[in-house]
Structures are given as C-alpha cells and as structure tokens.
XYZ file of C-alpha atoms in Angstrom:
108
model
C 7.861 -4.347 -2.851
C 5.656 -6.829 -3.536
C 3.528 -7.237 -5.266
C -0.111 -8.457 -3.105
C -3.241 -7.156 -2.519
C -2.253 -4.247 -0.032
C -4.096 -5.411 3.260
C -5.117 -1.642 4.699
C -5.244 1.567 2.864
C -3.594 4.627 3.335
C -6.866 6.125 5.117
C -7.290 3.230 7.458
C -3.646 3.331 8.484
C -3.535 7.749 8.974
C -6.983 7.062 10.797
C -4.745 6.608 13.898
C -2.522 9.010 15.882
C 0.342 7.229 16.230
C 0.458 6.196 13.590
C 0.146 10.114 11.585
C 2.690 10.475 14.851
C 5.247 7.592 13.234
C 5.058 9.265 9.565
C 5.978 12.762 10.869
C 8.819 11.136 13.583
C 9.887 9.648 9.853
C 10.085 11.995 7.324
C 13.429 12.809 5.990
C 15.005 10.632 8.120
C 15.865 6.413 8.493
C 15.361 5.040 11.850
C 14.806 1.541 13.684
C 12.412 0.435 15.557
C 13.247 0.953 18.741
C 14.494 5.075 17.761
C 10.782 4.808 17.147
C 9.867 2.695 19.637
C 10.942 5.269 22.571
C 8.679 7.426 21.826
C 5.183 6.012 22.184
C 3.961 5.240 26.015
C 3.741 2.033 25.192
C 5.762 -1.084 24.245
C 7.884 -2.282 21.173
C 5.531 -5.511 20.157
C 2.083 -2.307 19.850
C 5.498 -0.048 17.435
C 5.558 -3.549 15.236
C 2.374 -4.113 15.136
C 1.347 0.196 13.719
C 4.038 0.043 11.244
C 3.185 -3.039 10.241
C 0.026 -1.697 9.305
C 1.595 1.948 7.954
C 4.003 -0.829 5.587
C 0.593 -3.020 4.097
C -0.969 0.504 3.259
C 2.545 1.311 0.987
C 3.485 4.078 3.825
C 6.712 2.731 4.921
C 10.057 0.621 3.757
C 11.841 -1.502 5.680
C 14.935 -3.393 5.473
C 17.466 -5.585 8.326
C 20.741 -4.233 9.310
C 22.178 -6.546 10.873
C 19.464 -7.505 13.734
C 17.644 -4.602 13.883
C 14.590 -3.574 11.074
C 14.981 0.235 10.084
C 12.278 1.980 8.108
C 12.199 5.213 6.003
C 8.987 6.484 3.961
C 7.270 6.613 1.171
C 5.732 9.554 0.697
C 4.009 8.393 -2.806
C 0.830 6.980 -1.353
C -0.213 9.663 0.053
C -1.007 11.418 -3.075
C -4.536 9.316 -2.524
C -5.257 11.866 0.663
C -4.573 14.773 -1.422
C -6.725 14.026 -4.034
C -9.673 13.364 -2.477
C -9.474 16.066 0.103
C -8.176 18.352 -2.707
C -12.045 17.608 -3.669
C -13.617 19.065 -0.999
C -11.875 22.217 -0.941
C -13.417 24.416 -2.805
C -16.545 23.354 -0.462
C -14.361 25.447 2.301
C -12.666 27.527 -0.110
C -16.239 28.283 -0.156
C -17.360 28.678 3.959
C -13.628 31.230 3.601
C -14.442 33.304 1.812
C -18.214 33.334 2.460
C -16.351 34.074 5.824
C -15.585 36.907 4.578
C -18.030 39.092 3.004
C -19.515 38.941 6.496
C -16.779 39.988 8.447
C -16.401 43.033 6.468
C -20.200 44.102 6.379
C -20.155 43.326 10.250
C -17.296 46.425 9.751
C -18.950 48.457 7.523
C-alpha cells in the first residue's frame, strides 16, 4: 500500500451507487475486474475507473495474478464513515422517540 496522500476520501468514494455496489460484491471475497464488470451495464474500462477511485480511498486492494487484476475489500477506512454517522445517530434516535410518543398518545 502506498504512503502517498489519498486522492479520494471515503465519502467521495462511496458517493457513487456503482462503487457502493462494488464494495458489496467484494465483501468476503476476491474478484477479478472481469468478474466485477460483468455485473454492471458498463464497459470494463468504466468499472476499472470506479475501482481506481475505491483503491485511492483505501477501500479496495488489488493484486495481479497472471494477466488479471483481482480486488478485495479493505473495510478499515469505513470506520471513518461510521464515526461520522454515529454523531448524527443521536438525532435519529430522538426523532424515533418522539414518533413513538406521538403514536402512543394517539392510541390512548
């Protein structure tokens, strides 16, 4: 893994639905770029560009085996996203509590 600064952060990388789907595909398994590309209605080159962004954000790791490149999920950088979202969970919990209270009040 390179020590150069990241060109894309986790938030930029997961902003695209295709990249989120690629991450799901790679959860728990290693896939070749051709195996990933056949699951999307786009060219292999387009999928490779998505994989490059995920790689630059540290979310996937690639290795060359023969003539193909294989990718695996690197979930550690997602902890940054989890930490950011956990701050906002307090607001969601508060809204859910208020909704529950209103629903119970209407029943009575």
